PDB file of C-alpha atoms and ligand atoms in Angstrom:
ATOM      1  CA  UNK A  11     -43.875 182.582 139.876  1.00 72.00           C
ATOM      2  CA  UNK A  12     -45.465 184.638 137.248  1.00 78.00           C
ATOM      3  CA  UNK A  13     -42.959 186.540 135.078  1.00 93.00           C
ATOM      4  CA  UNK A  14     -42.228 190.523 136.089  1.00 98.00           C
ATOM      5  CA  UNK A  15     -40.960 193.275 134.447  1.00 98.00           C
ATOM      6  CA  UNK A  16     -37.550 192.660 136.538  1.00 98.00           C
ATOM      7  CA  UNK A  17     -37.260 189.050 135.006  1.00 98.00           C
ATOM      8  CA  UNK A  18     -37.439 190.540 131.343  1.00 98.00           C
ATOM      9  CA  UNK A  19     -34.892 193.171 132.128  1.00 98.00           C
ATOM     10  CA  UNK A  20     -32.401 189.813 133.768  1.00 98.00           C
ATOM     11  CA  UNK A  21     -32.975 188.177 130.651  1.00 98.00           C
ATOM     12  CA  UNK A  22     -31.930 191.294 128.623  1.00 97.00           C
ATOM     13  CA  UNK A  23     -35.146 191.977 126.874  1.00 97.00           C
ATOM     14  CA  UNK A  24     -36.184 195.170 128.462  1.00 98.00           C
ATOM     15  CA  UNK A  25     -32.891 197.886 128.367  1.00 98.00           C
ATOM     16  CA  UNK A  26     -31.883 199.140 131.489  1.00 98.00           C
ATOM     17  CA  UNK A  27     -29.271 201.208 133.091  1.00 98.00           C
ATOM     18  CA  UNK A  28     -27.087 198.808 134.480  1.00 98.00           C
ATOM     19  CA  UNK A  29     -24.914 199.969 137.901  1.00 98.00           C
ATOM     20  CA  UNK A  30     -23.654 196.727 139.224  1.00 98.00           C
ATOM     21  CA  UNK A  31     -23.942 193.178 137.877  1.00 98.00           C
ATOM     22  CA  UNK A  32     -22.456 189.879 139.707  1.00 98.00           C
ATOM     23  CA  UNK A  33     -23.216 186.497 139.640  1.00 98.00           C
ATOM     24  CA  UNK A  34     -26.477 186.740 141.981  1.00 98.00           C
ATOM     25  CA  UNK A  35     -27.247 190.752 141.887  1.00 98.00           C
ATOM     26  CA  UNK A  36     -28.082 192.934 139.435  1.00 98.00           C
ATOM     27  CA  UNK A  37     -28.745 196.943 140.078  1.00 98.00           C
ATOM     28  CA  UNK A  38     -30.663 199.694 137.904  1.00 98.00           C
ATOM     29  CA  UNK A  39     -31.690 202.774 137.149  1.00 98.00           C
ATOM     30  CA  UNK A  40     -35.097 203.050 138.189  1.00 98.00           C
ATOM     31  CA  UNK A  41     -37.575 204.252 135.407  1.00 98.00           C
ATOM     32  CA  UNK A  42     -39.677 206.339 137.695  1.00 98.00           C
ATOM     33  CA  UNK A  43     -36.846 208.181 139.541  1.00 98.00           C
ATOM     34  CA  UNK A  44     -37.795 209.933 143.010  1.00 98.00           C
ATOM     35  CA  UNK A  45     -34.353 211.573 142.853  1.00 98.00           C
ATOM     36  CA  UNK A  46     -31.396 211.798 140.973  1.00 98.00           C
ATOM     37  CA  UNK A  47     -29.855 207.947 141.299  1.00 98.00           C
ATOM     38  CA  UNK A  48     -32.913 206.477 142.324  1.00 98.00           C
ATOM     39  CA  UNK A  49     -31.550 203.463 142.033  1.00 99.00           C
ATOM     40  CA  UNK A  50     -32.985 199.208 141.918  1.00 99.00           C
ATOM     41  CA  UNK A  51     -31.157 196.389 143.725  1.00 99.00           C
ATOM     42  CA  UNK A  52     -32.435 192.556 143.180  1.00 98.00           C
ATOM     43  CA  UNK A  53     -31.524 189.304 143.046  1.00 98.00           C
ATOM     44  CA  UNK A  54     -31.510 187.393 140.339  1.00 98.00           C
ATOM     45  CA  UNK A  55     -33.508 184.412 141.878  1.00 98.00           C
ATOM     46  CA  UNK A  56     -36.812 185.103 141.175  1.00 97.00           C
ATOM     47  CA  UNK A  57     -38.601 185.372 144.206  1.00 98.00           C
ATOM     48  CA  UNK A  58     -41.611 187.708 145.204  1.00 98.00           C
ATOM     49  CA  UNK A  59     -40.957 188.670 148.767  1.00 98.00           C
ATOM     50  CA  UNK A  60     -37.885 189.321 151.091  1.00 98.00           C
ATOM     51  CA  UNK A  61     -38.967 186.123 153.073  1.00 98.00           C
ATOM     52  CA  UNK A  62     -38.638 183.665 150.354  1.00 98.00           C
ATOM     53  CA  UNK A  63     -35.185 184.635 149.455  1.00 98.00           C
ATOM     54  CA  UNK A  64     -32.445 182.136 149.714  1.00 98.00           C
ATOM     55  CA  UNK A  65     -29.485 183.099 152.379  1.00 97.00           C
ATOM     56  CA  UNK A  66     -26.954 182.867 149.382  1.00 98.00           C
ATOM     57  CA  UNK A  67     -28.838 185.797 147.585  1.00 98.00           C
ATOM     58  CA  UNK A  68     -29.379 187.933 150.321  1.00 98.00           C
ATOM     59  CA  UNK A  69     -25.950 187.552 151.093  1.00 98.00           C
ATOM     60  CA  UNK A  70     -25.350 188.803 147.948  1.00 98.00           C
ATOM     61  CA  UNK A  71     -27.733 191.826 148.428  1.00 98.00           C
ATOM     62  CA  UNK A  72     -26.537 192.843 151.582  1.00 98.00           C
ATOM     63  CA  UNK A  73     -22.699 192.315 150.135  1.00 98.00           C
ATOM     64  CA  UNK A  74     -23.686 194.858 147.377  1.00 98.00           C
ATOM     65  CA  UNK A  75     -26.066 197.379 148.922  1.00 98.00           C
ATOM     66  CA  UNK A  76     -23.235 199.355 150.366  1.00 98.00           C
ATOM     67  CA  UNK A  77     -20.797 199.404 147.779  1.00 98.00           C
ATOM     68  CA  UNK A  78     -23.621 200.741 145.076  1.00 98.00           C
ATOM     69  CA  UNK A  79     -24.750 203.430 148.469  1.00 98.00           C
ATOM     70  CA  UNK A  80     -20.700 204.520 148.426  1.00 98.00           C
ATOM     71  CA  UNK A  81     -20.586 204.653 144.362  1.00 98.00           C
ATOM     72  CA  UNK A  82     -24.221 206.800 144.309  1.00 98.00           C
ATOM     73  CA  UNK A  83     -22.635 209.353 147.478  1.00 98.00           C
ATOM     74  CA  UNK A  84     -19.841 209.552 144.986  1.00 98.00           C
ATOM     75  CA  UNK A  85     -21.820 210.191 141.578  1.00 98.00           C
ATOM     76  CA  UNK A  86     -24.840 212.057 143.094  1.00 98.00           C
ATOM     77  CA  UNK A  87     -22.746 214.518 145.810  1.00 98.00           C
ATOM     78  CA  UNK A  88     -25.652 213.334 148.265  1.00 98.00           C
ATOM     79  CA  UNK A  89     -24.369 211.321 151.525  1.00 98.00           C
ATOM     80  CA  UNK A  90     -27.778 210.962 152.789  1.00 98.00           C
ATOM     81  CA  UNK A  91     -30.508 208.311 150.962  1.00 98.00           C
ATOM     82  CA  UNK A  92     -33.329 206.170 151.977  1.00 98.00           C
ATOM     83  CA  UNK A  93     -33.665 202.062 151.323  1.00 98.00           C
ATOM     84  CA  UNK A  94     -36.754 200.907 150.773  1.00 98.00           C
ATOM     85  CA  UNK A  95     -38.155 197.167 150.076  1.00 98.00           C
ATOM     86  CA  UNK A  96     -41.673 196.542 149.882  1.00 98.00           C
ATOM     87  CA  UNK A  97     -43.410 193.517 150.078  1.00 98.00           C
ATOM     88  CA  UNK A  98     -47.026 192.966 149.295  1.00 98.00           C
ATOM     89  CA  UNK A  99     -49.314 195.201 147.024  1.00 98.00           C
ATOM     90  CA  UNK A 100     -50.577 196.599 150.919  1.00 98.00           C
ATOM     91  CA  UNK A 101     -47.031 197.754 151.579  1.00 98.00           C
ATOM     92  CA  UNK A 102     -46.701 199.429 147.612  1.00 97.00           C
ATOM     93  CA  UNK A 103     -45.305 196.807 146.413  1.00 98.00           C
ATOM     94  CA  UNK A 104     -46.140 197.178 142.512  1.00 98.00           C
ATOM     95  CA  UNK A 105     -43.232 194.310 141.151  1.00 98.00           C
ATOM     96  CA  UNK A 106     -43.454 191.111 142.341  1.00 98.00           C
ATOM     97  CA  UNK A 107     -39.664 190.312 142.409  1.00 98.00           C
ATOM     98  CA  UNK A 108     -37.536 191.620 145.355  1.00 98.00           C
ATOM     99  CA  UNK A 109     -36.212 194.717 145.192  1.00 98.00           C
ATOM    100  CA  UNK A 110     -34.361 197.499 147.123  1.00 99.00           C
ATOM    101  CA  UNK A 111     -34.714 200.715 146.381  1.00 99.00           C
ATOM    102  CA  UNK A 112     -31.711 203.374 147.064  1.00 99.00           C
ATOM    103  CA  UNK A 113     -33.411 206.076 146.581  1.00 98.00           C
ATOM    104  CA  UNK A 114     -31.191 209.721 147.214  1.00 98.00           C
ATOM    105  CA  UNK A 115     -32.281 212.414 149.342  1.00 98.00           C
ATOM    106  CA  UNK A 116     -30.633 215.493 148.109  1.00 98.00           C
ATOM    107  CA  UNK A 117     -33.172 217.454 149.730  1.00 98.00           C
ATOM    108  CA  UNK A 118     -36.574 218.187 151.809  1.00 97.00           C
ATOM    109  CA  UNK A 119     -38.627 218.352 148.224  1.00 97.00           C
ATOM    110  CA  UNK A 120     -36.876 215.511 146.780  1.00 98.00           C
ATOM    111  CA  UNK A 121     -36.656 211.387 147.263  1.00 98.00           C
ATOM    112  CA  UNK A 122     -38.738 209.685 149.308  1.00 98.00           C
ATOM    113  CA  UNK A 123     -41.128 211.171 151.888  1.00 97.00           C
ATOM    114  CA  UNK A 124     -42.372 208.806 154.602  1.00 95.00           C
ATOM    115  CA  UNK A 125     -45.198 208.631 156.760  1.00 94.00           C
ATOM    116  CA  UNK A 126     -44.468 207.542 159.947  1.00 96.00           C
ATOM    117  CA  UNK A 127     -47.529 207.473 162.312  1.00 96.00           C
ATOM    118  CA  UNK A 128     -45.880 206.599 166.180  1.00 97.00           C
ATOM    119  CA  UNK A 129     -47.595 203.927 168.748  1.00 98.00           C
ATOM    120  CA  UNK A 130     -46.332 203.330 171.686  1.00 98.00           C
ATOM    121  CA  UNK A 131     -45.328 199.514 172.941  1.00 98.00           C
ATOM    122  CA  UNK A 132     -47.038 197.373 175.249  1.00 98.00           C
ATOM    123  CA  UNK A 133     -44.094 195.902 176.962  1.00 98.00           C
ATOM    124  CA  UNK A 134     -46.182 192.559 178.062  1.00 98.00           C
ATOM    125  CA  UNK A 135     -47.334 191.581 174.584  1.00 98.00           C
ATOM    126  CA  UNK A 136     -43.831 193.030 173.166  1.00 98.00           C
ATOM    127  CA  UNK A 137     -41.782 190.443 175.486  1.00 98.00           C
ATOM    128  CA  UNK A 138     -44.674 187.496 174.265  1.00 98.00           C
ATOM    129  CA  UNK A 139     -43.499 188.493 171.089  1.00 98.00           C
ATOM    130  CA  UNK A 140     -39.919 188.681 171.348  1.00 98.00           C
ATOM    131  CA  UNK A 141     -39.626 185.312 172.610  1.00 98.00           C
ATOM    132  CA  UNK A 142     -41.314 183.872 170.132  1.00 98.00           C
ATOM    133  CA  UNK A 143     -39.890 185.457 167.411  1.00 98.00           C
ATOM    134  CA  UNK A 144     -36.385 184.757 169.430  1.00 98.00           C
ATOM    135  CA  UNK A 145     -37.234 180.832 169.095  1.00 97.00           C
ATOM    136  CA  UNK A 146     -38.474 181.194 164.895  1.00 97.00           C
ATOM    137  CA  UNK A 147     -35.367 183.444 163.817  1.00 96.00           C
ATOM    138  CA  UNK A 148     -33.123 180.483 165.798  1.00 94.00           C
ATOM    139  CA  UNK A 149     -34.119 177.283 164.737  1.00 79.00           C
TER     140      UNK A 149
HETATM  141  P1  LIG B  10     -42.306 198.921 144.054  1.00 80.46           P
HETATM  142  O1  LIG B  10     -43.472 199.841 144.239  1.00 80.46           O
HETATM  143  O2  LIG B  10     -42.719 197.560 143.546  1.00 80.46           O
HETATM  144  O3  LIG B  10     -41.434 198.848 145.277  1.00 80.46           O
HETATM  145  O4  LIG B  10     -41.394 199.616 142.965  1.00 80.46           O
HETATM  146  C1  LIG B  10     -41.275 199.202 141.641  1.00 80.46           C
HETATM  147  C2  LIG B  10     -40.318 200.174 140.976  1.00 80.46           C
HETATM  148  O5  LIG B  10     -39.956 199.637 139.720  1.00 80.46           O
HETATM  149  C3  LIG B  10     -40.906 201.576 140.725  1.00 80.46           C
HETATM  150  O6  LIG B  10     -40.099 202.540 141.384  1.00 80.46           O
HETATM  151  C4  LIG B  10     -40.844 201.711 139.198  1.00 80.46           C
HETATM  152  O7  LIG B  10     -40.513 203.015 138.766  1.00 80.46           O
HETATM  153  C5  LIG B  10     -39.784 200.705 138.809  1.00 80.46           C
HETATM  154  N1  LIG B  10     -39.957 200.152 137.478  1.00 80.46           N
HETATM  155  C6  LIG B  10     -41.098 199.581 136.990  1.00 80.46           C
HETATM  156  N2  LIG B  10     -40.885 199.179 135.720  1.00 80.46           N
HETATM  157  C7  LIG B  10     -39.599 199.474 135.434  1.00 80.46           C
HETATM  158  C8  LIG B  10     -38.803 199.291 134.246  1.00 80.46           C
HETATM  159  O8  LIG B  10     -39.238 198.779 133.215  1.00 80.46           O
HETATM  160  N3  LIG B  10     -37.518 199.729 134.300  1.00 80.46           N
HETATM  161  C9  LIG B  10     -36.986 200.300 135.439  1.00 80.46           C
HETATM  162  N4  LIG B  10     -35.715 200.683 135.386  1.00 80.46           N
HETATM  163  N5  LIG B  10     -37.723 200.491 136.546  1.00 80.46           N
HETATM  164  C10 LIG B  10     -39.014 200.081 136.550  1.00 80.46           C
END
């Protein structure tokens, strides 16, 4: 995988403001905050997309997401926040090395704003779907 930004910062070449280290995690400051505490959660496997990450790191992840949300509510004075993980350069994705984003919400003007343009389910090709995926996510 080619090298990102995110790999330089892991090896300590690029500073950063560091918020939570362990053995397979390591959370930032983001440079380009969208609020107060915007803040970057990865793995330190280097892998592009959510998919290709191994069960021990996003064990990890999911282990530390929380306790960085409760530290930020705590810092910030804002309960309410936003995660974000894009994948792909179609879904925003601009660093090719997974990455959460906690990003605070403090207020209408501030954080992230989504778009979120409704559809409404066909419930044949919906319970197609759900088997299938039923049979991938079990095997
Ligand atoms: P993406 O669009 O890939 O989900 O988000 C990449 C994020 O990485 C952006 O929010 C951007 O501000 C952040 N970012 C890019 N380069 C750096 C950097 O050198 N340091 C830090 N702390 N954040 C960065």
């Amino acid at each position: 995988m080619p090298d990102t930004i995110f790999d330089r910062i892991l090896r300590g070449e690029v500073p950063n403001h560091t918020v939570y280290e362990d053995e397979h995690v390591l959370a930032f400051l983001d440079i380009g905050p969208l609020a107060k505490g915007h803040t970057l959660v990865i793995p330190k496997e280097a892998k592009a997309h959510l998919h290709e990450l191994s069960d021990e790191s996003a064990a990890a992840i999911g282990r530390a997401l929380p306790r960085i949300c409760r530290a930020l509510i705590e810092v910030t004075d804002v309960d309410q926040y936003n995660i974000l993980q894009n994948n792909g350069a179609r879904a925003h994705q601009a660093v090719f090395h997974v990455h959460f984003h906690i990003i605070p919400k403090p207020d209408a003007a501030q954080g992230l704003k989504v778009g979120w343009p409704v559809g409404t389910l066909d419930h044949d090709e919906a319970s197609e779907m759900a088997a299938r995926l039923r049979e991938l996510t079990q095997s």
